[in-house]
mmCIF file of C-alpha atoms in Angstrom:
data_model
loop_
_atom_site.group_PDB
_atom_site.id
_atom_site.type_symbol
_atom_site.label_atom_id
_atom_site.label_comp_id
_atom_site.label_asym_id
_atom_site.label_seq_id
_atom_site.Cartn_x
_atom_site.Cartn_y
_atom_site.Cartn_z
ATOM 1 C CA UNK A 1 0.000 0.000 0.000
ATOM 2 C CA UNK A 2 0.946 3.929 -0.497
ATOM 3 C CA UNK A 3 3.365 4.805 2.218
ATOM 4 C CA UNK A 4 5.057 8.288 2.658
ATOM 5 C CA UNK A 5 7.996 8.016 5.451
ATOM 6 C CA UNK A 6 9.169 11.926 6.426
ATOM 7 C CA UNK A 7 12.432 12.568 8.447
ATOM 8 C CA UNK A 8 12.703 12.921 12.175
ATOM 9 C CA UNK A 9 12.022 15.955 14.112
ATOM 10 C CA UNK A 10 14.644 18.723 13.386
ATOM 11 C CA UNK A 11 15.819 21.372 15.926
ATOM 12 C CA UNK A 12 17.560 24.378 14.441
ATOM 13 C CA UNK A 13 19.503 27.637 14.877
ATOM 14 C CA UNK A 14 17.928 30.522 13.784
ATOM 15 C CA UNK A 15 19.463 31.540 10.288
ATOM 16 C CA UNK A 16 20.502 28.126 9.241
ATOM 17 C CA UNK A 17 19.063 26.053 6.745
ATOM 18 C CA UNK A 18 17.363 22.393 7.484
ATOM 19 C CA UNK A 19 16.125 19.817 5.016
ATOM 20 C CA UNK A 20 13.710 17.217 5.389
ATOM 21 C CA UNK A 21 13.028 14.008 3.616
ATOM 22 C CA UNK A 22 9.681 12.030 2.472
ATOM 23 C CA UNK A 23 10.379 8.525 1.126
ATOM 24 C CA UNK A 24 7.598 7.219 -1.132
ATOM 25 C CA UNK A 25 6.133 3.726 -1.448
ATOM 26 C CA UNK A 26 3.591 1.806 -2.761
ATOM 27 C CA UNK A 27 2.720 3.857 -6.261
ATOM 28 C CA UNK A 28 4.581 5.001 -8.928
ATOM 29 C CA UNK A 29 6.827 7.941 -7.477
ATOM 30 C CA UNK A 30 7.234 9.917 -10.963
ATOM 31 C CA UNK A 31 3.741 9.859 -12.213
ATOM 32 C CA UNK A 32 2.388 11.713 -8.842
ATOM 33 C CA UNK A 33 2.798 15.388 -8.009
ATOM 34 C CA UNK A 34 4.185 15.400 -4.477
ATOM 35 C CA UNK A 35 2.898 18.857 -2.174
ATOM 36 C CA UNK A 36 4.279 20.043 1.163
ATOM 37 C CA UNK A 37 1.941 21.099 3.660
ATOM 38 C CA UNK A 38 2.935 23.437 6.575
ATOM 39 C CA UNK A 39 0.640 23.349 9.847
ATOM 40 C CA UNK A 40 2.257 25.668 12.535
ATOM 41 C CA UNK A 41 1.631 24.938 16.217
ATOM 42 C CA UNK A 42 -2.588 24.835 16.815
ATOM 43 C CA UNK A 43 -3.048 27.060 13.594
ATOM 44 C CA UNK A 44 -4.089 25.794 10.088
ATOM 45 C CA UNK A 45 -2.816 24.531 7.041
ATOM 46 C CA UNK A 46 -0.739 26.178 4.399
ATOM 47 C CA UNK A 47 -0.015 24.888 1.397
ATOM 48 C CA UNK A 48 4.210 25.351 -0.037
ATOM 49 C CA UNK A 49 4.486 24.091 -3.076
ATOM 50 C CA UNK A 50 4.779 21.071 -5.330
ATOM 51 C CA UNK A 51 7.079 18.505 -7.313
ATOM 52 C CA UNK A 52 6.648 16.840 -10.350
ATOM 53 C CA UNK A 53 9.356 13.900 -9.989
ATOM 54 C CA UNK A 54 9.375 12.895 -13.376
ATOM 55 C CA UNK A 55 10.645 16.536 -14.621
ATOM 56 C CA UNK A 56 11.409 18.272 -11.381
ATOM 57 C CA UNK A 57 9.046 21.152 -12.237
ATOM 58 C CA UNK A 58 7.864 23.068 -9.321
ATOM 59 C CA UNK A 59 5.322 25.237 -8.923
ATOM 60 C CA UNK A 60 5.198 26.952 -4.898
ATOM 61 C CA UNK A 61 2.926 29.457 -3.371
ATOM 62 C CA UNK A 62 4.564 33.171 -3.477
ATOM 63 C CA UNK A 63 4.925 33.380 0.100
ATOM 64 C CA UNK A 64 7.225 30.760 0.684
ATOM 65 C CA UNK A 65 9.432 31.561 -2.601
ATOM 66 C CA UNK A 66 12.817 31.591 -1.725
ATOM 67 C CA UNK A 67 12.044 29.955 1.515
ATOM 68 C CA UNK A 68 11.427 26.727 0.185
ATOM 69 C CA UNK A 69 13.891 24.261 -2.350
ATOM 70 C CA UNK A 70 11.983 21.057 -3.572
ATOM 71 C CA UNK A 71 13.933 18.439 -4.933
ATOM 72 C CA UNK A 72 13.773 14.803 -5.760
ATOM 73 C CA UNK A 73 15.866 11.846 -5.796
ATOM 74 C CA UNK A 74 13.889 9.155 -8.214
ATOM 75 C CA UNK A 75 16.524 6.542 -7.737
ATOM 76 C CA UNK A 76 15.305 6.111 -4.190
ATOM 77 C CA UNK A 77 11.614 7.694 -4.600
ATOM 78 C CA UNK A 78 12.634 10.348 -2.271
ATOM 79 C CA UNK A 79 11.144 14.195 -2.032
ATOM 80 C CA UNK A 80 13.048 16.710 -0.386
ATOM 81 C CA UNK A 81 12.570 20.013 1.244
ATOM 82 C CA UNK A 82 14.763 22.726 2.639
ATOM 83 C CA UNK A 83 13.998 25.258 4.117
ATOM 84 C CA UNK A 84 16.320 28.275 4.470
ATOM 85 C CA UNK A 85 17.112 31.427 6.822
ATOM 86 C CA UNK A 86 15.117 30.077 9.423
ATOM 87 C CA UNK A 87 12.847 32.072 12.067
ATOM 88 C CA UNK A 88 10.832 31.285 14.696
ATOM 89 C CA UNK A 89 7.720 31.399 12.318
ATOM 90 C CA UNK A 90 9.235 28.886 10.185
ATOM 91 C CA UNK A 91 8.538 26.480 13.314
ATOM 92 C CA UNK A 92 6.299 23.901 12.459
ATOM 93 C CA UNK A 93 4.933 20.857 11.680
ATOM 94 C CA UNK A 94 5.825 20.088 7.470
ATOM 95 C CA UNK A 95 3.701 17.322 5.357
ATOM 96 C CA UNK A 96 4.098 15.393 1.970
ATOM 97 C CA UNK A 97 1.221 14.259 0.163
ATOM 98 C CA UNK A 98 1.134 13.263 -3.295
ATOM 99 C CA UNK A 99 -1.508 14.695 -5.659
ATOM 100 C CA UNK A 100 -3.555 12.044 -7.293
ATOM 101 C CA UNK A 101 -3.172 12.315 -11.338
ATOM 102 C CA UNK A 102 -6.081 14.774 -12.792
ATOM 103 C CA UNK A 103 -7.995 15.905 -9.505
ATOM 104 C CA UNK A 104 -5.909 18.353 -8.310
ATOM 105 C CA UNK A 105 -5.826 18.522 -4.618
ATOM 106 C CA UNK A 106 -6.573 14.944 -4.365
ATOM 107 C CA UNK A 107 -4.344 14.450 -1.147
ATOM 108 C CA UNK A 108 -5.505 10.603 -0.284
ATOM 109 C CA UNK A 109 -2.332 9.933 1.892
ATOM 110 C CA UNK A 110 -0.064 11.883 4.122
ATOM 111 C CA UNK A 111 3.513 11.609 5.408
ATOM 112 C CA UNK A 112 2.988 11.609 9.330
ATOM 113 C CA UNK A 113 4.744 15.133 9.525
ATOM 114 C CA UNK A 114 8.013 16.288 10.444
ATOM 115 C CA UNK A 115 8.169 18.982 13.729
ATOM 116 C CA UNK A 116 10.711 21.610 12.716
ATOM 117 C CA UNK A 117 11.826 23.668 15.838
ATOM 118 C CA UNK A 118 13.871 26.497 15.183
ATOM 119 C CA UNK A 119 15.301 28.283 18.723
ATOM 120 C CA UNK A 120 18.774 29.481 20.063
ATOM 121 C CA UNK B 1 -5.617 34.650 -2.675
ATOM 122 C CA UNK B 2 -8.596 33.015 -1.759
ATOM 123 C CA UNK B 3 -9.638 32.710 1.426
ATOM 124 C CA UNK B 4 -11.909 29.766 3.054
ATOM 125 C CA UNK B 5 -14.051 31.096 5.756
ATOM 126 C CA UNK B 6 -15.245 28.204 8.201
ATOM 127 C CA UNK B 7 -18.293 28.567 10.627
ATOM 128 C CA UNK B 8 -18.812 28.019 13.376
ATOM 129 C CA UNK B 9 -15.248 27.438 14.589
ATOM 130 C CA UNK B 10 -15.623 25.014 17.313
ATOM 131 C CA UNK B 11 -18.524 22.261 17.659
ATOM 132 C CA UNK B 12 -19.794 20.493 20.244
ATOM 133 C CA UNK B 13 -22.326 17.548 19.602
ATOM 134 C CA UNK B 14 -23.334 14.406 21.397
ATOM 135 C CA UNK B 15 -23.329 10.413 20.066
ATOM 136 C CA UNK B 16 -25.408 10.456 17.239
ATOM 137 C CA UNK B 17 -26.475 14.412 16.587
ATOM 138 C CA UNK B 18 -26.341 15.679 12.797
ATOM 139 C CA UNK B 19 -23.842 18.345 12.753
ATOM 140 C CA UNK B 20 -22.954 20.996 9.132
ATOM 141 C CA UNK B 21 -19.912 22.772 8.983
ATOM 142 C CA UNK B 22 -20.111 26.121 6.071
ATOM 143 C CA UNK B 23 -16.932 26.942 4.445
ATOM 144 C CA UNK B 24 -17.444 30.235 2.159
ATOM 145 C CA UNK B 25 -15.326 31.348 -0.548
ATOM 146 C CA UNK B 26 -14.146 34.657 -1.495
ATOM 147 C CA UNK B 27 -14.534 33.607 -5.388
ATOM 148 C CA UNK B 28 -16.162 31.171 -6.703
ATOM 149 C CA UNK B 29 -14.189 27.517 -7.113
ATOM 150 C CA UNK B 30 -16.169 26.567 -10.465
ATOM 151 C CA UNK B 31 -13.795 26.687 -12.957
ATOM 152 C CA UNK B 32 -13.918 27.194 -16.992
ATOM 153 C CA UNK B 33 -13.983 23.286 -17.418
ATOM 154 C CA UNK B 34 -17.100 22.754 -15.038
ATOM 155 C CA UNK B 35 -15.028 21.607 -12.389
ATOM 156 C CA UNK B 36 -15.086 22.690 -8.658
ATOM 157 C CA UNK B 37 -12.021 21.336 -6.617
ATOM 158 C CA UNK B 38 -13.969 21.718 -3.376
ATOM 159 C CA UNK B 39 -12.448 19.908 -0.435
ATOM 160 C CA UNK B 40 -12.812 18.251 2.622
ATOM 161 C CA UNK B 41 -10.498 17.065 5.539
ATOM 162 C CA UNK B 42 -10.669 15.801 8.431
ATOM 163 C CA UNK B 43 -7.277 15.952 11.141
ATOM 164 C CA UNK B 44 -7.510 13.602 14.789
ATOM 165 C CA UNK B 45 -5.363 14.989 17.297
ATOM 166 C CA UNK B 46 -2.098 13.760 16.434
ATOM 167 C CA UNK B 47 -2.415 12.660 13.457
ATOM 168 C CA UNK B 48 -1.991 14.020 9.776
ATOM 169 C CA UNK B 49 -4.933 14.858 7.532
ATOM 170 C CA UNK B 50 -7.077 12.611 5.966
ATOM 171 C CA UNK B 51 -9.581 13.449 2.871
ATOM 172 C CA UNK B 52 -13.158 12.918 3.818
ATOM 173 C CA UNK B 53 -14.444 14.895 0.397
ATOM 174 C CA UNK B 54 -13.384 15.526 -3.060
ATOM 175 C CA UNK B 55 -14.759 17.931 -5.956
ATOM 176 C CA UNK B 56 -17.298 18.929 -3.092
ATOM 177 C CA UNK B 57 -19.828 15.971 -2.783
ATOM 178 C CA UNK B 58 -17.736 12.787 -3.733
ATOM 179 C CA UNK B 59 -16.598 10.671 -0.377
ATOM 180 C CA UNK B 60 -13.319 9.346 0.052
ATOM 181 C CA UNK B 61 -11.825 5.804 -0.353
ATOM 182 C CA UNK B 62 -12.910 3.942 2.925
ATOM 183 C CA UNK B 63 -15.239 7.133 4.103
ATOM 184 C CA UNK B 64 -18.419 6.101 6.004
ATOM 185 C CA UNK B 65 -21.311 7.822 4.152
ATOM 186 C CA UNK B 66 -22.427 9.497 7.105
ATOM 187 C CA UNK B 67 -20.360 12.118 5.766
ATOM 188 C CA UNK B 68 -22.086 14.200 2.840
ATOM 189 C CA UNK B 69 -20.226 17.264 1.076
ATOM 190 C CA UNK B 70 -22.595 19.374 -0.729
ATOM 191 C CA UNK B 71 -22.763 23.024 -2.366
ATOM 192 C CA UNK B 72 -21.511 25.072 -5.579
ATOM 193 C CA UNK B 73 -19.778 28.521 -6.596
ATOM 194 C CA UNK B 74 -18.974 30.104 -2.917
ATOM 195 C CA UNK B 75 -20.906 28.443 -0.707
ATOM 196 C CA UNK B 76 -20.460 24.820 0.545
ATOM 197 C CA UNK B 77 -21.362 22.469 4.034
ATOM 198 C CA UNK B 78 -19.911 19.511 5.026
ATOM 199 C CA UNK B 79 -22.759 17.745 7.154
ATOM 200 C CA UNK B 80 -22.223 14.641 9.342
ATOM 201 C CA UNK B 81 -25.356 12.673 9.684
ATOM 202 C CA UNK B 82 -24.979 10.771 12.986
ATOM 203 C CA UNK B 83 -21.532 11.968 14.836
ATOM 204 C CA UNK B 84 -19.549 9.213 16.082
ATOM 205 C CA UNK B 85 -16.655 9.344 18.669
ATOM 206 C CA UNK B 86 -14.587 8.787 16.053
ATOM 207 C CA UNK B 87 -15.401 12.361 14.482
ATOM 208 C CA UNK B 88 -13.705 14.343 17.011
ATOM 209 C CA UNK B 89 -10.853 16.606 15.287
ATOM 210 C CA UNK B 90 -10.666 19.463 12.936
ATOM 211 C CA UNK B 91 -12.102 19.240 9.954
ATOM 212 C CA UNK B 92 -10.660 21.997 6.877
ATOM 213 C CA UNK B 93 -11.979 23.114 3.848
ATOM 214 C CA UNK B 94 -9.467 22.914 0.888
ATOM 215 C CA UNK B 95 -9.906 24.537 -2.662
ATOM 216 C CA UNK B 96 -7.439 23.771 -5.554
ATOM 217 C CA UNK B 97 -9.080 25.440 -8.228
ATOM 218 C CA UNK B 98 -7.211 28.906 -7.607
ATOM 219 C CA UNK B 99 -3.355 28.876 -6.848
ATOM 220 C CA UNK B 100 -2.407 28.704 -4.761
ATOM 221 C CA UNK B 101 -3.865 25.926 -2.841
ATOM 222 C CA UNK B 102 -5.569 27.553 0.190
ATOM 223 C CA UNK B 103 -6.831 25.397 3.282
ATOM 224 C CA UNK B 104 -10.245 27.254 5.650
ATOM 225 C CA UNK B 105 -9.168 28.035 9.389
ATOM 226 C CA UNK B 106 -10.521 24.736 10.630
ATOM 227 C CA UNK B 107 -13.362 23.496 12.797
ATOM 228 C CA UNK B 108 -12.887 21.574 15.865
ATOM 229 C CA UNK B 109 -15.578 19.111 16.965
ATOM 230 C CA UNK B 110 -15.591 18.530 20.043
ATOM 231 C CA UNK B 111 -17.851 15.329 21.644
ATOM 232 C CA UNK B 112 -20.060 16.156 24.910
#
């Protein structure tokens, strides 16, 4: 079955850079669009930006343009995100979730989140 | 961007009570192909989300159909016919039809 396994928690220095990982199983890892979701503490959901694996094309929400790097490794059906110049507000929780092919915004399964803390 | 207003924002039902959730639109989520990518989520404490509805009335793979999505253009309700113990969490409106991808501010339901 689909399986998305994320990183471990990350604590970080403000200003420095972390990157997190979400392994894929289960599906074909190039034929899915693959989002990242940030949730900070008790708030709601914002959406980053996407990966096509097959190409590498992105496309990410302006706000987190230059904030965010999406990348892919296909030999080991691995997403990546890093996340640069870090702040307190980039603390959060961060989620994969592939987009199922034609419904955009079909997110049927979830990575189980990676906590990001970012303090001195 | 467009924003997802959710009401009420928390909700508190008992075993068995029909509950609706509204999530309003600031534009309307029908695009020029007919489609309206109208969504909705559900989140249990401690877990990640999980998709309850898609393209505003279809239910999910392995969604029990007390759950019914239902509206058009701006205005949409998620309704839960029967709320189970289960149900407790935040459920989030999701539209994909605009970029970028923008999630409502949640409701929490809340069991009595």
């Amino acid at each position: 079955q689909v399986k998305l396994l994320q990183s471990g928690a990350a604590l970080v220095k403000p200003g420095a850079s972390v990157k997190m990982s979400c392994k894929a199983s289960g599906y074909t890892f190039t034929d899915y669009w693959v989002s990242w979701v940030k949730q900070s503490h008790g708030k709601s959901l914002e959406w980053i930006g996407e990966i096509y694996p097959n190409s590498g094309a992105t496309n990410f929400n302006e706000k987190f343009k230059g904030k965010a790097t999406l990348t892919v490794d296909k030999s080991t059906s691995t997403a990546y995100m890093e996340l640069s110049r870090l702040t307190s507000e980039d603390s959060a929780i961060y989620y994969c979730t592939p987009d199922y092919p034609g419904i955009r915004g079909y997110f049927d399964y979830w990575g189980q989140g990676v906590m990001v803390t970012v303090s001195s | 961007d467009v924003v997802l207003t959710q009401t009420p924002s928390t909700l508190s039902a008992t075993i068995g009570q029909s509950v609706s959730i509204s999530c309003r639109s600031s534009q309307s989520l029908l695009d020029s192909a007919g489609n309206t990518y109208l969504y909705w989520y559900l989140q249990r404490p401690g877990q990640s989300p999980q998709l309850l509805i898609y393209l505003v009335s279809n239910l999910g793979s392995g969604v029990p159909n007390r759950f019914s999505g239902s509206g058009s253009g701006t205005d949409f309700t998620l309704k839960i016919s029967g709320v189970e113990a289960e149900d407790l969490g935040v459920y989030y409106c999701m539209q994909a039809t605009h970029a970028p991808l923008t999630f409502g501010s949640g409701t929490k339901l809340e069991i009595k």
